[in-house]
CSV table of C-alpha atoms in Angstrom, one decimal:
chain,number,residue,atom,x,y,z
A,1,UNK,CA,245.9,55.3,-13.8
A,2,UNK,CA,247.0,58.7,-12.5
A,3,UNK,CA,243.9,59.1,-10.3
A,4,UNK,CA,244.5,55.7,-8.8
A,5,UNK,CA,248.1,56.7,-7.9
A,6,UNK,CA,246.8,59.9,-6.2
A,7,UNK,CA,244.2,57.9,-4.4
A,8,UNK,CA,246.8,55.4,-3.2
A,9,UNK,CA,249.1,58.2,-1.9
A,10,UNK,CA,246.1,59.8,-0.2
A,11,UNK,CA,245.1,56.6,1.5
A,12,UNK,CA,248.7,56.0,2.6
A,13,UNK,CA,248.9,59.5,4.1
A,14,UNK,CA,245.6,59.0,6.0
A,15,UNK,CA,246.8,55.7,7.4
A,16,UNK,CA,250.1,57.2,8.5
A,17,UNK,CA,248.4,60.2,10.1
A,18,UNK,CA,246.1,57.8,12.0
A,19,UNK,CA,249.0,55.7,13.1
A,20,UNK,CA,250.9,58.8,14.3
A,21,UNK,CA,247.9,60.0,16.2
A,22,UNK,CA,247.6,56.7,18.0
A,23,UNK,CA,251.3,56.6,18.8
A,24,UNK,CA,251.2,60.1,20.3
A,25,UNK,CA,248.2,59.2,22.4
A,26,UNK,CA,249.9,56.1,23.7
A,27,UNK,CA,253.1,58.0,24.5
A,28,UNK,CA,251.1,60.5,26.5
A,29,UNK,CA,249.9,57.8,28.8
A,30,UNK,CA,252.1,56.9,31.7
A,31,UNK,CA,252.6,53.5,33.3
A,32,UNK,CA,250.3,52.8,36.2
A,33,UNK,CA,251.7,53.8,39.6
A,34,UNK,CA,250.6,53.6,43.2
A,35,UNK,CA,251.9,57.1,44.0
A,36,UNK,CA,251.5,60.3,41.9
A,37,UNK,CA,252.6,63.9,42.5
A,38,UNK,CA,250.7,66.7,40.7
A,39,UNK,CA,252.6,70.0,40.8
A,40,UNK,CA,250.8,73.3,40.4
A,41,UNK,CA,252.7,76.5,39.7
A,42,UNK,CA,251.7,80.1,39.1
A,43,UNK,CA,248.7,82.5,39.4
A,44,UNK,CA,245.5,82.2,37.3
A,45,UNK,CA,245.4,85.2,35.1
A,46,UNK,CA,242.2,83.9,33.5
A,47,UNK,CA,239.4,81.5,34.6
A,48,UNK,CA,239.5,78.1,33.0
A,49,UNK,CA,239.5,74.4,33.5
A,50,UNK,CA,242.1,71.8,34.3
A,51,UNK,CA,241.3,68.4,32.9
A,52,UNK,CA,242.8,65.2,34.3
A,53,UNK,CA,242.3,61.7,32.8
A,54,UNK,CA,242.4,59.1,35.6
A,55,UNK,CA,242.6,55.4,34.5
A,56,UNK,CA,242.7,52.6,37.1
A,57,UNK,CA,244.9,49.7,36.0
A,58,UNK,CA,242.7,47.4,33.9
A,59,UNK,CA,239.8,50.0,34.1
A,60,UNK,CA,238.2,52.7,32.1
A,61,UNK,CA,239.5,56.3,31.9
A,62,UNK,CA,237.5,58.9,33.9
A,63,UNK,CA,237.9,62.6,33.1
A,64,UNK,CA,238.0,65.0,36.1
A,65,UNK,CA,237.3,68.6,35.3
A,66,UNK,CA,238.6,71.2,37.8
A,67,UNK,CA,237.2,74.7,37.3
A,68,UNK,CA,239.6,77.5,38.3
A,69,UNK,CA,238.6,81.1,38.9
A,70,UNK,CA,240.6,84.0,37.8
A,71,UNK,CA,243.0,85.2,40.5
A,72,UNK,CA,243.6,81.9,42.3
A,73,UNK,CA,247.2,81.1,43.3
A,74,UNK,CA,248.8,77.7,43.0
A,75,UNK,CA,248.0,76.7,46.6
A,76,UNK,CA,244.3,77.3,46.0
A,77,UNK,CA,244.3,75.5,42.7
A,78,UNK,CA,246.1,72.5,44.3
A,79,UNK,CA,243.3,72.4,47.0
A,80,UNK,CA,240.7,72.4,44.1
A,81,UNK,CA,242.5,69.5,42.4
A,82,UNK,CA,242.7,67.6,45.7
A,83,UNK,CA,239.0,68.1,46.4
A,84,UNK,CA,237.9,67.0,42.9
A,85,UNK,CA,240.1,63.9,43.1
A,86,UNK,CA,238.7,62.9,46.5
A,87,UNK,CA,235.2,63.0,45.0
A,88,UNK,CA,236.3,61.2,41.8
A,89,UNK,CA,238.4,58.5,43.4
A,90,UNK,CA,236.7,57.8,46.7
A,91,UNK,CA,238.1,56.1,49.7
A,92,UNK,CA,240.4,53.8,47.8
A,93,UNK,CA,243.0,56.5,47.5
A,94,UNK,CA,244.7,58.9,49.9
A,95,UNK,CA,244.9,62.4,48.4
A,96,UNK,CA,246.7,65.2,50.2
A,97,UNK,CA,248.5,68.5,49.8
A,98,UNK,CA,252.3,68.6,50.1
A,99,UNK,CA,254.3,71.9,50.3
A,100,UNK,CA,251.1,73.8,49.6
A,101,UNK,CA,251.2,73.5,45.8
A,102,UNK,CA,251.6,69.8,45.2
A,103,UNK,CA,248.9,67.1,45.3
A,104,UNK,CA,249.9,63.6,46.3
A,105,UNK,CA,247.7,60.7,45.2
A,106,UNK,CA,248.4,57.3,46.8
A,107,UNK,CA,246.5,54.1,46.5
A,108,UNK,CA,245.3,52.3,49.6
A,109,UNK,CA,245.5,48.6,50.1
A,110,UNK,CA,244.8,46.5,47.0
A,111,UNK,CA,243.0,49.2,45.0
A,112,UNK,CA,244.3,49.5,41.4
A,113,UNK,CA,247.3,51.5,40.5
A,114,UNK,CA,246.5,54.6,38.4
A,115,UNK,CA,247.5,56.3,35.3
A,116,UNK,CA,247.1,60.1,35.5
A,117,UNK,CA,247.3,62.2,32.4
A,118,UNK,CA,246.9,66.0,32.2
A,119,UNK,CA,244.3,66.1,29.4
A,120,UNK,CA,243.9,69.8,29.2
A,121,UNK,CA,244.5,73.2,30.9
A,122,UNK,CA,242.8,76.3,29.7
A,123,UNK,CA,243.9,78.4,32.7
A,124,UNK,CA,246.4,81.1,31.7
A,125,UNK,CA,249.2,81.5,34.2
A,126,UNK,CA,248.9,78.1,35.9
A,127,UNK,CA,251.2,75.2,35.0
A,128,UNK,CA,250.4,71.7,36.0
A,129,UNK,CA,252.9,68.8,35.8
A,130,UNK,CA,252.8,65.3,37.2
A,131,UNK,CA,255.1,62.5,37.9
A,132,UNK,CA,255.2,59.2,39.7
A,133,UNK,CA,256.8,59.0,43.2
């Protein structure tokens, strides 16, 4: 009987952990928007990769990896992000630099709104934030 109680507690803990993981993942996703601003700040003290997850409304997520070399400043990193997003998203979206260190992503016409999630950043010294416009 005691083993069954331990097993029941263990199964409950696993279920709760799984549910918590799913809730955290859902809360990390933003609502789709037609305009995004990705803000880059700092100086790369190490090489690394910035990972963005881009999901068109009603579509499948696409991961975009942006390699960053050691020593790059925020303006250069923003240009790398812009260039990678232009390749990944194509002509349905207008992607430009604003204020040197911000990347603006705007949908064109009837193309789907996007969710943008910062999925990872292994570059020391560079901070990346995003918000809708």
